[in-house]
PDB file of C-alpha atoms in Angstrom:
ATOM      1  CA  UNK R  22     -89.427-124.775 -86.479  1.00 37.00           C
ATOM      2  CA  UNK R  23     -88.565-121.762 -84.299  1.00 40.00           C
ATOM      3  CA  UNK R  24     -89.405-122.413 -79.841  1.00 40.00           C
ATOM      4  CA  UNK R  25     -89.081-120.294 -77.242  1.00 44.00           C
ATOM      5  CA  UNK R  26     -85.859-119.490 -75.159  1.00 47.00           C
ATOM      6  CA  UNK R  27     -87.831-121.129 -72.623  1.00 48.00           C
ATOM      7  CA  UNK R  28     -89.237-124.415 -74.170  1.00 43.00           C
ATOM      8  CA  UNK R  29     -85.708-124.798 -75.781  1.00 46.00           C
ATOM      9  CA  UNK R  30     -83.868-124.759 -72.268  1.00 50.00           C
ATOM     10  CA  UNK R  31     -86.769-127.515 -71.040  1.00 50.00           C
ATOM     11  CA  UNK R  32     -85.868-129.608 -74.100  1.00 48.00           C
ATOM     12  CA  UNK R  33     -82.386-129.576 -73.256  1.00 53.00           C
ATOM     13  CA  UNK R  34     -82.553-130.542 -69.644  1.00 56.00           C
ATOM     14  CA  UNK R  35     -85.231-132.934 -70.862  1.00 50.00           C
ATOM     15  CA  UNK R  36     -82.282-134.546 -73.592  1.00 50.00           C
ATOM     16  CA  UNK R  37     -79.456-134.325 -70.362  1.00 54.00           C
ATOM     17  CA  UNK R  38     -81.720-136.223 -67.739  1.00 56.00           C
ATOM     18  CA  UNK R  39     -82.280-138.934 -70.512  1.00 46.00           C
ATOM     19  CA  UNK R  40     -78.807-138.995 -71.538  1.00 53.00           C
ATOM     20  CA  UNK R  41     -77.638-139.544 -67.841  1.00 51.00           C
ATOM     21  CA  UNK R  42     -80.566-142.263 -66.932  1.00 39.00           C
ATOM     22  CA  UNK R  43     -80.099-143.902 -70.044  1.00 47.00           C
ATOM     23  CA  UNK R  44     -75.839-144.362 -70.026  1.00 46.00           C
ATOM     24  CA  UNK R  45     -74.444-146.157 -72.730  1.00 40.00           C
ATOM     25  CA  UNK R  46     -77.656-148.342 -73.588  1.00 40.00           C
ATOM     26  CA  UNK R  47     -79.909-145.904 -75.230  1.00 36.00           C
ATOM     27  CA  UNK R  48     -80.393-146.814 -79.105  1.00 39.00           C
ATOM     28  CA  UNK R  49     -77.556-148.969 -78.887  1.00 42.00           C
ATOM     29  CA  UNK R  50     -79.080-152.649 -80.485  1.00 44.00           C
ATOM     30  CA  UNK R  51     -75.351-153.749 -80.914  1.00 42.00           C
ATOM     31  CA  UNK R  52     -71.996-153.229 -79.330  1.00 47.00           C
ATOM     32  CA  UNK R  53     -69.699-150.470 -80.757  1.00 48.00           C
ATOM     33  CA  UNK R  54     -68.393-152.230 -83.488  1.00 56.00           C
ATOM     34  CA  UNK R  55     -71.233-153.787 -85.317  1.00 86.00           C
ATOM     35  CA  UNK R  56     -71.707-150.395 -87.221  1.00 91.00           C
ATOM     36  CA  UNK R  57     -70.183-147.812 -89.210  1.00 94.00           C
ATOM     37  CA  UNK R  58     -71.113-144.342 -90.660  1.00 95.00           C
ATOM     38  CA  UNK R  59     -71.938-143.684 -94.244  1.00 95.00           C
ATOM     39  CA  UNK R  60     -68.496-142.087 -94.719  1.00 94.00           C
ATOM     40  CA  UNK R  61     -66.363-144.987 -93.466  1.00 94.00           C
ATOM     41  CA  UNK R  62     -68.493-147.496 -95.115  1.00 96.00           C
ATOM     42  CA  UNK R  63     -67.719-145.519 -98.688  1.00 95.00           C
ATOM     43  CA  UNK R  64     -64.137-145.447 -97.598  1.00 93.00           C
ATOM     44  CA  UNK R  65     -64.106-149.544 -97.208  1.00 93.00           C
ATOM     45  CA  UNK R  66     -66.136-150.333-100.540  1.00 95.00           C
ATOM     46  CA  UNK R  67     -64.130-147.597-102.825  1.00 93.00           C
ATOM     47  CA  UNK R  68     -67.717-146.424-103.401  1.00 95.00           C
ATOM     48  CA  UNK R  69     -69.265-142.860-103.116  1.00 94.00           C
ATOM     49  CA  UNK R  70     -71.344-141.611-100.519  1.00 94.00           C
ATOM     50  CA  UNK R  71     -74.352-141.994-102.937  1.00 95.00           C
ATOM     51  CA  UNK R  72     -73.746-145.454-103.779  1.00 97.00           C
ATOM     52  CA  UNK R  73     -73.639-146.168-100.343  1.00 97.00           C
ATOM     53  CA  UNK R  74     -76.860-144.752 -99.837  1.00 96.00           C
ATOM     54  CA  UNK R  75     -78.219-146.447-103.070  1.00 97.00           C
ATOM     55  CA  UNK R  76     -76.950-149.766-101.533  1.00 97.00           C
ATOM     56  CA  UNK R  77     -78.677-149.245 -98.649  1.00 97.00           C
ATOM     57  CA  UNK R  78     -82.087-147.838-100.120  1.00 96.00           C
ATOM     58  CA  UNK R  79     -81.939-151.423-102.367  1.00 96.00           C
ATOM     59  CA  UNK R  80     -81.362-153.762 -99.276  1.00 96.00           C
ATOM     60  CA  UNK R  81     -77.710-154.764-100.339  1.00 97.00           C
ATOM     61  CA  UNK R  82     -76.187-153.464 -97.595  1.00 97.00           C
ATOM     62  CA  UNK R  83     -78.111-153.212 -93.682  1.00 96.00           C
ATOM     63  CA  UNK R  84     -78.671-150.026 -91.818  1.00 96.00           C
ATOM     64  CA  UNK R  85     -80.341-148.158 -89.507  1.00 94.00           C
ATOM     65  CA  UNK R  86     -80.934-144.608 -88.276  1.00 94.00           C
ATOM     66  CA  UNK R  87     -80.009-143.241 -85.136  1.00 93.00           C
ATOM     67  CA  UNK R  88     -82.654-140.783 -83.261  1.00 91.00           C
ATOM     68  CA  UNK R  89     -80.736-137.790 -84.914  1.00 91.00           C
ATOM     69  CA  UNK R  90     -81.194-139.082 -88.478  1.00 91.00           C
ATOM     70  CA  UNK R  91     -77.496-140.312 -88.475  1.00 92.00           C
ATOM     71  CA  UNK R  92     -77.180-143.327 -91.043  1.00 94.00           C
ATOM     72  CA  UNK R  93     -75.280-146.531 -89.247  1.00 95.00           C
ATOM     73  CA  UNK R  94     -74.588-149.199 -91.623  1.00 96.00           C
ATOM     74  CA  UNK R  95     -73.901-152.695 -90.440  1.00 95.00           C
ATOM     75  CA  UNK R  96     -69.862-154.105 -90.590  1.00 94.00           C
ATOM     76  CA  UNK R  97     -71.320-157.526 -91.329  1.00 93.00           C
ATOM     77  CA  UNK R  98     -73.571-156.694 -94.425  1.00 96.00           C
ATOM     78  CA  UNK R  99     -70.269-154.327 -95.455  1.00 96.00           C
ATOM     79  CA  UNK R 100     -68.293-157.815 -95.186  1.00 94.00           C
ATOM     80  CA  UNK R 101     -70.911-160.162 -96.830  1.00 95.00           C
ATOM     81  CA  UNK R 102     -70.623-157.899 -99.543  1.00 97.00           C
ATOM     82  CA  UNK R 103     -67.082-158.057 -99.987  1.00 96.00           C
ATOM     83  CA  UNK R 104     -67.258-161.648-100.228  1.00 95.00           C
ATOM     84  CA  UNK R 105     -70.105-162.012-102.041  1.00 96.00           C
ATOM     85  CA  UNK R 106     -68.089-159.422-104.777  1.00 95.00           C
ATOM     86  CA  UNK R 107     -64.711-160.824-104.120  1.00 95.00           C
ATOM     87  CA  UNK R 108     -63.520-157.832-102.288  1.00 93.00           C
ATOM     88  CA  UNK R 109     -60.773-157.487 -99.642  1.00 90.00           C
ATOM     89  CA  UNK R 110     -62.536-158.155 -96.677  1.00 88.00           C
ATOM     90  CA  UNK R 111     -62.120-155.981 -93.502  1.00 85.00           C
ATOM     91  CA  UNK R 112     -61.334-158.265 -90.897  1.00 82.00           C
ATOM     92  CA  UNK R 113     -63.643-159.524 -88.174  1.00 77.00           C
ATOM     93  CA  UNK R 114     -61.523-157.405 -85.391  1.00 72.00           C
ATOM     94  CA  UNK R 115     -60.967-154.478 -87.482  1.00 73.00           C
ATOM     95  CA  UNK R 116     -59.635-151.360 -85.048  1.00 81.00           C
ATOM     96  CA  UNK R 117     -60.656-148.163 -85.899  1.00 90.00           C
ATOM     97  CA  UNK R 118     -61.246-145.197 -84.277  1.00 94.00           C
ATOM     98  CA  UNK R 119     -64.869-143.442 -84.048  1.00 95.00           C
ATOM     99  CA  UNK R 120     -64.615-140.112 -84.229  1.00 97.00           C
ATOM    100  CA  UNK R 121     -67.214-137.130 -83.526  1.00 97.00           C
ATOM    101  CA  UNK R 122     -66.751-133.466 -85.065  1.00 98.00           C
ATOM    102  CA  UNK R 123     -69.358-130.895 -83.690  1.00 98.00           C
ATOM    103  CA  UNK R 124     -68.948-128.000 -85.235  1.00 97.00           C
ATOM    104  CA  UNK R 125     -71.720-125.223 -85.818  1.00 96.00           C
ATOM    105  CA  UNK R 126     -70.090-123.370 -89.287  1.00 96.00           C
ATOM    106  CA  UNK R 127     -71.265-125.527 -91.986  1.00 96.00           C
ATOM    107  CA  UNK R 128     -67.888-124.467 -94.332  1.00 96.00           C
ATOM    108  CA  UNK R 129     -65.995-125.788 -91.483  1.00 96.00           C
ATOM    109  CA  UNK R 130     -67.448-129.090 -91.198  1.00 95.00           C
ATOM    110  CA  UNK R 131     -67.177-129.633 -94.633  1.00 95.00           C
ATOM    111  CA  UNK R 132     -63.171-129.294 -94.541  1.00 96.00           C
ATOM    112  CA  UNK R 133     -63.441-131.813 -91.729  1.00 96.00           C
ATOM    113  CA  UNK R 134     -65.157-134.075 -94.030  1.00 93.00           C
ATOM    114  CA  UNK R 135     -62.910-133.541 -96.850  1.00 93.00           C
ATOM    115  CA  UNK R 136     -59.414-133.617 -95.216  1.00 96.00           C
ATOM    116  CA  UNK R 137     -60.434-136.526 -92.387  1.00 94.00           C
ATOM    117  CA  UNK R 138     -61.642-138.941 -95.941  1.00 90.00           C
ATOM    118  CA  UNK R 139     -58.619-138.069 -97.324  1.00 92.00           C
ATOM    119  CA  UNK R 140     -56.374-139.807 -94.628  1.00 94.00           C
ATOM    120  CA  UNK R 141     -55.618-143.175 -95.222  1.00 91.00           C
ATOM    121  CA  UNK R 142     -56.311-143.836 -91.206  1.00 94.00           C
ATOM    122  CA  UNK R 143     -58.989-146.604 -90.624  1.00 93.00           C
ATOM    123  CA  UNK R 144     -61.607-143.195 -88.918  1.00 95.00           C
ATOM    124  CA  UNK R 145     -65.063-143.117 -89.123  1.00 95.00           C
ATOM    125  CA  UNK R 146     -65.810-140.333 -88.711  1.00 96.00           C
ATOM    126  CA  UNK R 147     -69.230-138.489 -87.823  1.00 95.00           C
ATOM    127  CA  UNK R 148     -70.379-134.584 -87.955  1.00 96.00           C
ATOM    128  CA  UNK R 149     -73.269-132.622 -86.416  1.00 97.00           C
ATOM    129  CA  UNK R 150     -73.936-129.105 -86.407  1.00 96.00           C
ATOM    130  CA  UNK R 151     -75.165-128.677 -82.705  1.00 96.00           C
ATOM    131  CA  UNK R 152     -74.359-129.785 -79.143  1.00 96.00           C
ATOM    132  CA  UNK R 153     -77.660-130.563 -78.986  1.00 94.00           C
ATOM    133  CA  UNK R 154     -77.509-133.032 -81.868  1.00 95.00           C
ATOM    134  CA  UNK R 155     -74.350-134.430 -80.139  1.00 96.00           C
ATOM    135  CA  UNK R 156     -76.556-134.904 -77.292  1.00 94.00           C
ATOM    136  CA  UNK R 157     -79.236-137.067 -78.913  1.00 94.00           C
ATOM    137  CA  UNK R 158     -76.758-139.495 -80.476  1.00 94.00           C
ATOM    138  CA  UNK R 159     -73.730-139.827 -78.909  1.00 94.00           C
ATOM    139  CA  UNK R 160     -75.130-142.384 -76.926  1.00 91.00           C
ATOM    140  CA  UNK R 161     -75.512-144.745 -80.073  1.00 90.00           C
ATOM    141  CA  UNK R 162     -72.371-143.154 -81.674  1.00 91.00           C
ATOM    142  CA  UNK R 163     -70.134-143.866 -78.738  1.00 92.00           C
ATOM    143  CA  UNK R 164     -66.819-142.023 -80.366  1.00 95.00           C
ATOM    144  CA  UNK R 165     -63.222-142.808 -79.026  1.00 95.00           C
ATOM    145  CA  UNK R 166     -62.331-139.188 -80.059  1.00 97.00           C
ATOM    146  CA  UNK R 167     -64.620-136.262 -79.615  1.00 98.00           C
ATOM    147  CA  UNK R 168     -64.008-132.471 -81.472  1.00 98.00           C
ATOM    148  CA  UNK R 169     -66.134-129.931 -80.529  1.00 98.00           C
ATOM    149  CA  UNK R 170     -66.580-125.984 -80.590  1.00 98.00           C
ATOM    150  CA  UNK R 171     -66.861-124.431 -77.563  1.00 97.00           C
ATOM    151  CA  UNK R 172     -69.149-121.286 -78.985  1.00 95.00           C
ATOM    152  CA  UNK R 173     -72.177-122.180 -80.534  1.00 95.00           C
ATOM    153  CA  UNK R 174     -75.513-120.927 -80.412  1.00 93.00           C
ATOM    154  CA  UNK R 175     -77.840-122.790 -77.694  1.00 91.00           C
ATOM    155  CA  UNK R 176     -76.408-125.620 -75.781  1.00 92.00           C
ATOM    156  CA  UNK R 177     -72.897-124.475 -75.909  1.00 95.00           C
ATOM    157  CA  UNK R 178     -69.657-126.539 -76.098  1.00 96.00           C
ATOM    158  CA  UNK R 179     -69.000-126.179 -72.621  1.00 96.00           C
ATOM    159  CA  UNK R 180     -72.384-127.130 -71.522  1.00 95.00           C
ATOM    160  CA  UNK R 181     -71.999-130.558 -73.755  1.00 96.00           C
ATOM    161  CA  UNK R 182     -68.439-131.129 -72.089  1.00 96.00           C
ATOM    162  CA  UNK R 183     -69.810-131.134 -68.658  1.00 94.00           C
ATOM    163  CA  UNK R 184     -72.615-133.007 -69.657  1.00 94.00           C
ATOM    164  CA  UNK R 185     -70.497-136.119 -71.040  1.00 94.00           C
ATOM    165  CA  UNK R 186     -68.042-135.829 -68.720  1.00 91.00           C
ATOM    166  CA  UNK R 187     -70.585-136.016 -65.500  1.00 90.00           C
ATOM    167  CA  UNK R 188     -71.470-139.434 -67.486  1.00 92.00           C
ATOM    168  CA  UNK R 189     -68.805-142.229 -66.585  1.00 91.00           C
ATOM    169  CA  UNK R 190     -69.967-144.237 -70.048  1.00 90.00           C
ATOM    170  CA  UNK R 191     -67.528-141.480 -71.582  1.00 93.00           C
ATOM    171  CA  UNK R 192     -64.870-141.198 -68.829  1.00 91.00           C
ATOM    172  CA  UNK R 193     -62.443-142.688 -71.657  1.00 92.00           C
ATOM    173  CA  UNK R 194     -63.356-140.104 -74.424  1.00 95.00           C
ATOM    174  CA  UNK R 195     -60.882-138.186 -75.579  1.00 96.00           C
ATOM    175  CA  UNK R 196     -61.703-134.799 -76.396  1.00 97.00           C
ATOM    176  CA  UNK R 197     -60.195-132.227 -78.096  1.00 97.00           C
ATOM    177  CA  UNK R 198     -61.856-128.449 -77.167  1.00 97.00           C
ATOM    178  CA  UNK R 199     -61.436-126.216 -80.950  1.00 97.00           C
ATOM    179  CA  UNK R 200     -62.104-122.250 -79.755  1.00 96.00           C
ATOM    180  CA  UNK R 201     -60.749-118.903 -80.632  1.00 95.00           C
ATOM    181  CA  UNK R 202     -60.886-118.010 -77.347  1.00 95.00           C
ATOM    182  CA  UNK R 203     -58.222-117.362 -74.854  1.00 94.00           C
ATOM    183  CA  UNK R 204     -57.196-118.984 -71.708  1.00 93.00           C
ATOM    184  CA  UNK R 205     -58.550-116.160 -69.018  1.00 95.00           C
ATOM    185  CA  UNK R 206     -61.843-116.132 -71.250  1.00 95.00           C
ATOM    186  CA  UNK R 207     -62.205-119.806 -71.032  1.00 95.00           C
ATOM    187  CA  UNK R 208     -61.554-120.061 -67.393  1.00 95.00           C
ATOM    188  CA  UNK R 209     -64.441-117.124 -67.220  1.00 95.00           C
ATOM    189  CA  UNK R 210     -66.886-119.603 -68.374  1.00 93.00           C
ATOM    190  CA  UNK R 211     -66.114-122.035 -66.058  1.00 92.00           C
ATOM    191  CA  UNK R 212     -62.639-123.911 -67.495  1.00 94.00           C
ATOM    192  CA  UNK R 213     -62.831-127.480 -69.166  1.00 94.00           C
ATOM    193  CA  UNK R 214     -63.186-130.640 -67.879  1.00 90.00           C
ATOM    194  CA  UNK R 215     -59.275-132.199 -67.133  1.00 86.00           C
ATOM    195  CA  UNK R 216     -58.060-133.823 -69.355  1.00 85.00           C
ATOM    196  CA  UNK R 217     -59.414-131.824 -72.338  1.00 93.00           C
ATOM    197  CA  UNK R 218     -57.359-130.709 -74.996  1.00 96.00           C
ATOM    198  CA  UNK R 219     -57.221-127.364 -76.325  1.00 96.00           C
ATOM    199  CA  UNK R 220     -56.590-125.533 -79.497  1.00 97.00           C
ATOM    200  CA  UNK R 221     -56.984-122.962 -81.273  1.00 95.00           C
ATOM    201  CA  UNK R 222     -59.044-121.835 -84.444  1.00 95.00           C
ATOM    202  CA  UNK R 223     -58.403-121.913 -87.253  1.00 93.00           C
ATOM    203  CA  UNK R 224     -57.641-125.733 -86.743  1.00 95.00           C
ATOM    204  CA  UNK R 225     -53.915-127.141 -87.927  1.00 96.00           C
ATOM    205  CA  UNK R 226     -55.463-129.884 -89.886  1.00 97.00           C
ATOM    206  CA  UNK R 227     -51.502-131.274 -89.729  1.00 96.00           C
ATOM    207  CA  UNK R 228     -51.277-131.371 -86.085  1.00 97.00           C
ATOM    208  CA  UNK R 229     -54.797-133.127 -85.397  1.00 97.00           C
ATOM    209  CA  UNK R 230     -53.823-136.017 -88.458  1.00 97.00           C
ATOM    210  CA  UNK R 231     -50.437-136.560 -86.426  1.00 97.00           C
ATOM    211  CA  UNK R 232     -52.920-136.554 -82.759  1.00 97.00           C
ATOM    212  CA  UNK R 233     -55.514-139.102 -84.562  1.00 97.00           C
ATOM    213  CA  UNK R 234     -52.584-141.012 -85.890  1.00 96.00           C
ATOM    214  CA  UNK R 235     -51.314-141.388 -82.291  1.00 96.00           C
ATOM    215  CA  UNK R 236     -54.394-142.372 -81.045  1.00 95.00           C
ATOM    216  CA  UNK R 237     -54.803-145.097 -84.270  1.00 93.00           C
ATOM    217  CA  UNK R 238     -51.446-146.314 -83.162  1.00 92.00           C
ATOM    218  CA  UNK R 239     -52.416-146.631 -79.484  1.00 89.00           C
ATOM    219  CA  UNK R 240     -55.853-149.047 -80.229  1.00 82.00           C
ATOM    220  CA  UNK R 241     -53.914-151.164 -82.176  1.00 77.00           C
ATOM    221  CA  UNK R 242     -51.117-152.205 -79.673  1.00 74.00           C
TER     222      UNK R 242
END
């Protein structure tokens, strides 16, 4: 559905004033760790995507959709499952790291998909194609590690940094800023929040498995 320049700028201040009223409690029905993403969940069975979504089409595993259409499937079904199958069972205090890729090129995403699944690192990891996506579910998503362009079309990546950043639910976030542009042009839109990290496009897919290793490491102390 195509809107207007104008409606679409009301819609997102609309999204940011319920983001910031909201905090950390919109579509949230249970703490962080109760839920997973499709991927991760695949990851922890041995299963396929599909089979994950068969599972949970057939009531043999419990989930839920966030606002964005985002499927969240419940750890405790995952682990009923597993012991119901005589699986390995992922333990009650399982640490992993939630991590949120918003990214507007479609081919890009889908190496993010491809190489983060192929890490043996306990990530669960989420995409969306728009800030303003990011916007409607972050809230429920709640990553530890957020990766985000900075040029997209619409609500830009610099617009959504501000935005979480102005929200103390997400003081702790770490975020990691992809662009292809440089230093002087970035600090002519207005710089980064501190404590951002930048790099630049294309993306060393080696570097950010060592900086999401570090980060694994650092949970589980």
């Amino acid at each position: 559905m195509l809107i207007s320049r104008c409606s679409f700028f009301k819609l997102s201040a609309k999204l940011k004033k319920m983001f910031a009223l909201k905090g950390s409690d919109m579509n949230a029905p249970l703490q962080q760790e109760d839920y997973c993403g499709t991927f991760f969940a695949a990851k922890l069975l041995g299963f396929s995507v599909g089979t994950i979504q068969t599972m949970v089409e057939k009531g043999e595993l419990q989930a839920w959709k966030t606002q964005g259409g985002h499927r969240r499937i419940s750890m405790q079904s995952i682990r009923e499952y597993q012991r119901k199958h005589g699986l390995a069972e992922v333990p009650e205090k399982t640490r992993y790291l939630k991590v949120l890729v918003v990214e507007d090129d479609a081919a890009m995403l889908e190496v993010f998909k491809s190489t983060i699944d192929g890490w043996t690192l306990p990530v669960d990891c989420s995409l969306m194609s728009s800030a303003m996506e990011a916007l409607i579910d972050i809230n429920t998503i709640r990553p530890d590690l957020l990766i985000t362009d900075l040029k997209m079309p619409g609500v830009d990546g610099f617009e959504l940094l501000r935005t979480l950043r102005a929200n103390p639910s997400f003081s702790s976030m770490v975020v990691v800023a992809m662009t292809g542009l440089s230093s002087a042009e970035i600090a002519e839109r207005g710089g980064l929040p501190a404590q951002s990290v930048t790099i630049q496009k294309p993306v060393d897919m080696r570097w950010l498995q060592g900086f999401i290793a570090a980060l694994v490491a650092m949970r589980q102390l």
